[in-house]
Amino acid sequence: AVAKELLLELISTVACLRQFDQAEVLCRRLVEIDPLALDNIIKANEMVEEQRIAAGDQGQTLNWDEVCDFLSTEEFNAFYSAMEHVRYAPDENIVLQGDLRQQLFFINKGRVKIFCRDPHGNDILMRTAGPGDVFGLDSFFKESVWTVNAASVGTVDAFVLPREALLKCQDDFPALESKLQVFCQQLVEQEAVEIMAIDRRGTERLSFSDRLAIAVLDDQGKETGTVLQGEKGDVSIGGISTTVRLSHKRTVRLLLGRKVLVRLLGGVPVSQLISGKSGFVVAIYAQPQSGGESAPYVYYKVHIQFDHPLQEADMEAVAAACN
């Protein structure tokens, strides 16, 4: 435990010095020491990512040109001036289900997971928002409480528009709110179409008995070195699920919304068709266990939605192999 803490401190120091190649080497060393220390491994990779963002090596950012097309120059200036520029640390709560906060969030850098909690306490991912996305429309325009939770996945840079700040602009720009609502609604509707195109988990599911490796990826799509081992599960056109063993409940929340790469470890045709598929962890359910609260590990059913669904022909081949 002491060695891991010292290594984390060293990774933080090296990342702050912008020595990112060396920091990645140390992250891999952390995996070698204890590949099951998921909390520490994810924390280390997020520290490196946070310093990359601070150094300006952050990749995709919010494009304001689309907003400008909807607003006049004066309206845009008033809108932009009314916003607050904020940064969220990795895995920080942004809003909680039940909050009464009339704020509109525009993501500039990073990703946000938007999720709800079912009656059994399981977190279910609704969607993942990234640069250029907006969320918070219902509470902002309809004055309702938040019906979902939102938390950062890694470091997030965002612009937040408070409702009261927009209202102060109404006298000078009476059409600003309605224009902004139309713009945001179009963004959400486009995203809904894209989600519908791949949200096919509800279709036929086929069981498999192969072991499954789930590699956790960073925001650049590179493997972090964290690999979970799954046993058996089921696959459909839109995604796959398997049972994994975790030692800390906090790990469950860290995994939700994470980008992952799936590899089946068996030698049957199912493995060849599914291995290398990437996607997001959309739900994690605790499984019944015999050891009760004192058990050192808890088994969870992890559900992954593919970035790109399987082809019908591939699914037919999977069905033939499973039979």
Short mmCIF file of C-alpha atoms in Angstrom, two decimals:
data_model
loop_
_atom_site.label_atom_id
_atom_site.label_comp_id
_atom_site.label_asym_id
_atom_site.label_seq_id
_atom_site.Cartn_x
_atom_site.Cartn_y
_atom_site.Cartn_z
CA ALA A 1 0.00 0.00 0.00
CA VAL A 2 2.85 2.38 0.84
CA ALA A 3 4.57 1.64 -2.48
CA LYS A 4 1.39 2.45 -4.38
CA GLU A 5 0.90 5.74 -2.52
CA LEU A 6 4.49 6.76 -3.20
CA LEU A 7 4.08 5.87 -6.87
CA LEU A 8 0.90 7.95 -7.07
CA GLU A 9 2.75 10.93 -5.61
CA LEU A 10 5.55 10.45 -8.15
CA ILE A 11 3.05 10.23 -11.03
CA SER A 12 1.44 13.47 -9.83
CA THR A 13 4.82 15.22 -9.65
CA VAL A 14 5.97 14.01 -13.08
CA ALA A 15 2.63 14.97 -14.66
CA CYS A 16 2.82 18.46 -13.13
CA LEU A 17 6.26 18.79 -14.75
CA ARG A 18 4.57 17.99 -18.11
CA GLN A 19 6.67 14.83 -18.52
CA PHE A 20 3.71 12.89 -19.84
CA ASP A 21 5.62 10.00 -21.46
CA GLN A 22 7.35 9.27 -18.16
CA ALA A 23 4.04 9.61 -16.30
CA GLU A 24 2.46 6.99 -18.58
CA VAL A 25 5.37 4.62 -17.90
CA LEU A 26 4.78 5.04 -14.17
CA CYS A 27 1.04 4.41 -14.67
CA ARG A 28 1.85 1.12 -16.36
CA ARG A 29 4.19 0.28 -13.46
CA LEU A 30 1.28 0.86 -11.08
CA VAL A 31 -0.77 -1.69 -13.03
CA GLU A 32 2.07 -4.20 -12.80
CA ILE A 33 2.26 -3.80 -9.01
CA ASP A 34 -1.45 -4.41 -8.45
CA PRO A 35 -3.70 -4.81 -11.53
CA LEU A 36 -6.78 -5.00 -9.26
CA ALA A 37 -6.16 -1.59 -7.61
CA LEU A 38 -8.69 0.03 -9.94
CA ASP A 39 -9.21 3.14 -7.79
CA ASN A 40 -5.49 3.99 -7.82
CA ILE A 41 -5.03 3.14 -11.50
CA ILE A 42 -7.92 5.32 -12.63
CA LYS A 43 -6.84 8.11 -10.28
CA ALA A 44 -3.32 8.04 -11.72
CA ASN A 45 -4.53 8.23 -15.32
CA GLU A 46 -6.91 11.06 -14.43
CA MET A 47 -4.08 13.04 -12.81
CA VAL A 48 -2.08 12.76 -16.03
CA GLU A 49 -5.12 13.73 -18.11
CA GLU A 50 -5.84 16.73 -15.88
CA GLN A 51 -2.31 18.05 -16.38
CA ARG A 52 -2.58 17.47 -20.13
CA ILE A 53 -5.68 19.68 -20.16
CA ALA A 54 -3.92 22.32 -18.07
CA ALA A 55 -1.01 22.23 -20.54
CA GLY A 56 -3.34 22.81 -23.46
CA ASP A 57 -3.07 19.26 -24.85
CA GLN A 58 -6.78 18.61 -24.39
CA GLY A 59 -8.07 17.64 -27.82
CA GLN A 60 -11.60 18.51 -28.86
CA THR A 61 -13.24 21.64 -27.43
CA LEU A 62 -16.58 23.40 -27.69
CA ASN A 63 -17.20 25.17 -31.02
CA TRP A 64 -19.16 28.39 -30.51
CA ASP A 65 -19.76 28.95 -34.23
CA GLU A 66 -23.02 26.99 -34.15
CA VAL A 67 -24.35 29.17 -31.32
CA CYS A 68 -23.34 32.31 -33.21
CA ASP A 69 -25.41 31.18 -36.20
CA PHE A 70 -28.52 31.19 -33.97
CA LEU A 71 -27.90 34.51 -32.23
CA SER A 72 -27.08 38.03 -33.30
CA THR A 73 -23.66 39.37 -32.34
CA GLU A 74 -25.19 41.41 -29.52
CA GLU A 75 -27.22 38.46 -28.25
CA PHE A 76 -24.20 36.18 -28.30
CA ASN A 77 -22.08 38.71 -26.39
CA ALA A 78 -24.79 39.01 -23.72
CA PHE A 79 -25.19 35.22 -23.54
CA TYR A 80 -21.44 34.57 -23.31
CA SER A 81 -20.94 37.26 -20.66
CA ALA A 82 -23.71 35.78 -18.52
CA MET A 83 -22.02 32.38 -18.24
CA GLU A 84 -19.63 31.15 -15.57
CA HIS A 85 -16.49 29.26 -16.57
CA VAL A 86 -16.00 26.28 -14.23
CA ARG A 87 -13.78 23.22 -13.94
CA TYR A 88 -14.70 19.94 -12.27
CA ALA A 89 -12.24 17.45 -10.80
CA PRO A 90 -12.40 13.78 -11.88
CA ASP A 91 -15.54 11.99 -10.67
CA GLU A 92 -16.96 15.15 -9.09
CA ASN A 93 -20.73 15.50 -8.64
CA ILE A 94 -22.08 18.29 -10.83
CA VAL A 95 -25.78 17.95 -10.00
CA LEU A 96 -27.76 15.40 -7.99
CA GLN A 97 -31.16 13.90 -8.65
CA GLY A 98 -33.75 16.03 -6.85
CA ASP A 99 -31.72 19.27 -6.97
CA LEU A 100 -33.59 22.46 -7.82
CA ARG A 101 -30.89 24.26 -9.78
CA GLN A 102 -31.81 26.20 -12.89
CA GLN A 103 -28.51 26.02 -14.73
CA LEU A 104 -27.64 25.15 -18.31
CA PHE A 105 -24.33 23.35 -18.85
CA PHE A 106 -22.20 23.63 -22.01
CA ILE A 107 -19.25 21.22 -22.05
CA ASN A 108 -16.04 22.71 -23.36
CA LYS A 109 -13.58 19.88 -22.60
CA GLY A 110 -13.91 16.43 -21.08
CA ARG A 111 -16.91 14.14 -20.61
CA VAL A 112 -19.87 14.05 -18.22
CA LYS A 113 -21.88 10.95 -17.33
CA ILE A 114 -25.60 11.51 -16.84
CA PHE A 115 -27.22 8.72 -14.87
CA CYS A 116 -30.18 7.82 -12.66
CA ARG A 117 -30.51 5.51 -9.67
CA ASP A 118 -33.01 2.67 -9.64
CA PRO A 119 -34.99 1.59 -6.51
CA HIS A 120 -32.27 -0.96 -5.66
CA GLY A 121 -29.51 1.66 -5.57
CA ASN A 122 -27.93 0.72 -8.91
CA ASP A 123 -26.67 3.58 -11.09
CA ILE A 124 -27.90 3.42 -14.69
CA LEU A 125 -26.11 5.48 -17.34
CA MET A 126 -28.50 7.53 -19.47
CA ARG A 127 -25.90 9.09 -21.75
CA THR A 128 -22.38 10.49 -21.86
CA ALA A 129 -21.97 14.13 -22.89
CA GLY A 130 -18.77 15.51 -24.40
CA PRO A 131 -17.36 18.72 -25.92
CA GLY A 132 -20.08 20.72 -27.65
CA ASP A 133 -22.90 18.99 -25.78
CA VAL A 134 -25.41 20.71 -23.52
CA PHE A 135 -27.45 19.34 -20.61
CA GLY A 136 -29.90 20.65 -18.04
CA LEU A 137 -32.67 21.75 -20.43
CA ASP A 138 -35.64 20.51 -18.40
CA SER A 139 -34.65 22.15 -15.14
CA PHE A 140 -33.60 25.34 -16.93
CA PHE A 141 -36.50 25.95 -19.32
CA LYS A 142 -39.30 24.04 -17.52
CA GLU A 143 -38.40 24.91 -13.91
CA SER A 144 -38.38 21.28 -12.77
CA VAL A 145 -36.15 19.48 -10.31
CA TRP A 146 -33.28 17.41 -11.70
CA THR A 147 -34.49 13.90 -12.49
CA VAL A 148 -30.94 12.63 -13.17
CA ASN A 149 -27.45 12.87 -11.70
CA ALA A 150 -24.44 14.30 -13.51
CA ALA A 151 -20.79 13.71 -12.64
CA SER A 152 -17.48 14.29 -14.39
CA VAL A 153 -15.56 11.50 -16.12
CA GLY A 154 -12.02 12.77 -15.70
CA THR A 155 -11.44 16.54 -15.61
CA VAL A 156 -14.24 18.62 -17.16
CA ASP A 157 -14.13 22.22 -18.34
CA ALA A 158 -17.57 23.77 -18.84
CA PHE A 159 -19.56 26.97 -19.17
CA VAL A 160 -22.61 27.28 -16.89
CA LEU A 161 -25.51 29.63 -17.55
CA PRO A 162 -27.59 30.42 -14.42
CA ARG A 163 -31.27 31.10 -15.05
CA GLU A 164 -31.18 34.41 -13.18
CA ALA A 165 -28.29 35.63 -15.34
CA LEU A 166 -30.30 34.97 -18.51
CA LEU A 167 -33.34 36.77 -17.10
CA LYS A 168 -31.24 39.91 -16.59
CA CYS A 169 -30.70 39.99 -20.37
CA GLN A 170 -34.39 39.73 -21.23
CA ASP A 171 -35.17 43.45 -21.32
CA ASP A 172 -32.44 44.15 -23.86
CA PHE A 173 -32.76 40.87 -25.75
CA PRO A 174 -36.34 39.53 -25.42
CA ALA A 175 -35.82 36.80 -28.08
CA LEU A 176 -32.63 35.41 -26.53
CA GLU A 177 -34.28 32.75 -24.37
CA SER A 178 -36.49 31.34 -27.13
CA LYS A 179 -33.58 31.22 -29.59
CA LEU A 180 -31.38 29.51 -27.04
CA GLN A 181 -34.08 26.95 -26.29
CA VAL A 182 -34.49 26.09 -29.99
CA PHE A 183 -30.72 25.72 -30.40
CA CYS A 184 -30.35 23.45 -27.36
CA GLN A 185 -33.37 21.36 -28.34
CA GLN A 186 -31.90 20.73 -31.78
CA LEU A 187 -28.66 19.52 -30.21
CA VAL A 188 -30.54 17.12 -27.92
CA GLU A 189 -32.78 15.82 -30.73
CA GLN A 190 -29.75 15.12 -32.94
CA GLU A 191 -28.09 13.24 -30.10
CA ALA A 192 -31.30 11.26 -29.51
CA VAL A 193 -31.28 10.13 -33.14
CA GLU A 194 -27.65 9.03 -32.82
CA ILE A 195 -28.40 7.12 -29.60
CA MET A 196 -31.42 5.38 -31.17
CA ALA A 197 -29.19 4.21 -34.01
CA ILE A 198 -27.05 2.13 -31.63
CA ASP A 199 -29.35 1.50 -28.64
CA ARG A 200 -30.25 -2.04 -29.56
CA ARG A 201 -29.68 -3.85 -26.26
CA GLY A 202 -33.39 -4.66 -26.15
CA THR A 203 -33.08 -7.10 -29.05
CA GLU A 204 -32.41 -10.84 -28.79
CA ARG A 205 -29.66 -11.74 -26.33
CA LEU A 206 -27.48 -14.80 -26.73
CA SER A 207 -25.59 -16.41 -23.86
CA PHE A 208 -21.89 -17.26 -24.14
CA SER A 209 -19.51 -19.14 -21.87
CA ASP A 210 -16.19 -17.55 -22.84
CA ARG A 211 -14.14 -15.49 -20.44
CA LEU A 212 -14.20 -11.79 -21.20
CA ALA A 213 -11.49 -9.12 -20.76
CA ILE A 214 -12.68 -5.53 -20.38
CA ALA A 215 -9.87 -3.00 -20.93
CA VAL A 216 -10.55 0.49 -19.53
CA LEU A 217 -9.63 3.28 -21.99
CA ASP A 218 -8.70 6.92 -21.40
CA ASP A 219 -10.30 9.91 -23.13
CA GLN A 220 -7.93 9.48 -26.10
CA GLY A 221 -9.09 5.89 -26.55
CA LYS A 222 -5.79 4.41 -25.34
CA GLU A 223 -5.68 1.50 -22.92
CA THR A 224 -4.96 2.54 -19.33
CA GLY A 225 -3.63 -0.88 -18.34
CA THR A 226 -6.70 -1.61 -16.21
CA VAL A 227 -8.32 -4.87 -17.32
CA LEU A 228 -11.34 -6.51 -15.68
CA GLN A 229 -11.98 -10.22 -16.07
CA GLY A 230 -15.53 -11.29 -16.80
CA GLU A 231 -17.06 -14.74 -16.71
CA LYS A 232 -19.85 -15.75 -19.07
CA GLY A 233 -22.62 -13.36 -20.08
CA ASP A 234 -24.82 -12.48 -23.00
CA VAL A 235 -24.48 -10.49 -26.21
CA SER A 236 -26.94 -8.69 -28.47
CA ILE A 237 -26.62 -6.50 -31.54
CA GLY A 238 -26.17 -3.42 -29.39
CA GLY A 239 -23.98 -4.59 -26.53
CA ILE A 240 -22.67 -7.21 -24.17
CA SER A 241 -22.85 -8.02 -20.45
CA THR A 242 -20.73 -10.13 -18.14
CA THR A 243 -20.11 -10.77 -14.44
CA VAL A 244 -16.98 -9.28 -12.83
CA ARG A 245 -15.56 -9.36 -9.33
CA LEU A 246 -14.82 -6.03 -7.58
CA SER A 247 -13.47 -5.34 -4.11
CA HIS A 248 -14.59 -1.73 -3.62
CA LYS A 249 -18.01 -0.18 -4.17
CA ARG A 250 -16.38 3.11 -5.21
CA THR A 251 -14.97 1.26 -8.21
CA VAL A 252 -18.51 0.74 -9.47
CA ARG A 253 -19.11 4.47 -9.81
CA LEU A 254 -15.69 5.00 -11.38
CA LEU A 255 -16.51 2.44 -14.07
CA LEU A 256 -19.92 3.86 -14.98
CA GLY A 257 -19.68 5.83 -18.20
CA ARG A 258 -16.14 4.68 -18.90
CA LYS A 259 -14.96 3.88 -22.42
CA VAL A 260 -13.86 0.24 -22.64
CA LEU A 261 -12.56 -2.31 -25.12
CA VAL A 262 -13.98 -5.84 -25.11
CA ARG A 263 -11.98 -8.98 -25.78
CA LEU A 264 -13.37 -12.51 -25.55
CA LEU A 265 -10.66 -14.96 -24.55
CA GLY A 266 -12.11 -18.19 -25.92
CA GLY A 267 -11.24 -19.72 -29.26
CA VAL A 268 -14.74 -20.08 -30.71
CA PRO A 269 -16.04 -17.88 -33.57
CA VAL A 270 -17.96 -15.72 -31.06
CA SER A 271 -14.62 -14.38 -29.81
CA GLN A 272 -13.45 -13.36 -33.27
CA LEU A 273 -16.69 -11.52 -34.04
CA ILE A 274 -16.87 -9.56 -30.79
CA SER A 275 -13.24 -9.02 -29.76
CA GLY A 276 -12.00 -5.50 -30.32
CA LYS A 277 -15.45 -3.92 -29.97
CA SER A 278 -15.41 -0.65 -28.01
CA GLY A 279 -18.24 0.91 -26.06
CA PHE A 280 -19.37 2.47 -22.79
CA VAL A 281 -20.27 0.92 -19.44
CA VAL A 282 -23.97 1.83 -19.15
CA ALA A 283 -25.06 -0.13 -16.06
CA ILE A 284 -23.59 -2.13 -13.19
CA TYR A 285 -25.81 -4.36 -11.02
CA ALA A 286 -24.75 -6.03 -7.77
CA GLN A 287 -25.29 -9.80 -7.84
CA PRO A 288 -26.55 -11.91 -4.88
CA GLN A 289 -23.67 -13.29 -2.79
CA SER A 290 -23.33 -15.84 -0.04
CA GLY A 291 -20.75 -14.02 2.09
CA GLY A 292 -22.96 -11.05 2.94
CA GLU A 293 -21.42 -7.65 3.74
CA SER A 294 -18.22 -9.31 5.05
CA ALA A 295 -17.32 -10.88 1.69
CA PRO A 296 -14.01 -9.47 0.38
CA TYR A 297 -15.35 -9.23 -3.17
CA VAL A 298 -18.75 -8.46 -4.67
CA TYR A 299 -19.89 -9.78 -8.03
CA TYR A 300 -21.43 -7.28 -10.42
CA LYS A 301 -23.14 -7.66 -13.79
CA VAL A 302 -21.52 -5.09 -16.09
CA HIS A 303 -23.50 -3.95 -19.15
CA ILE A 304 -21.63 -2.41 -22.10
CA GLN A 305 -23.20 -0.65 -25.06
CA PHE A 306 -21.19 -0.95 -28.28
CA ASP A 307 -20.13 2.23 -30.09
CA HIS A 308 -21.20 0.53 -33.30
CA PRO A 309 -23.74 -2.30 -33.27
CA LEU A 310 -23.01 -5.72 -34.69
CA GLN A 311 -24.15 -6.41 -38.22
CA GLU A 312 -27.14 -8.70 -38.64
CA ALA A 313 -24.94 -11.25 -40.40
CA ASP A 314 -22.44 -11.22 -37.52
CA MET A 315 -25.26 -11.72 -35.03
CA GLU A 316 -26.50 -14.71 -36.99
CA ALA A 317 -22.97 -16.16 -36.87
CA VAL A 318 -22.87 -15.58 -33.10
CA ALA A 319 -26.20 -17.37 -32.75
CA ALA A 320 -24.92 -20.32 -34.77
CA ALA A 321 -21.73 -20.51 -32.67
CA CYS A 322 -23.66 -20.29 -29.39
CA ASN A 323 -25.92 -23.11 -30.49
#
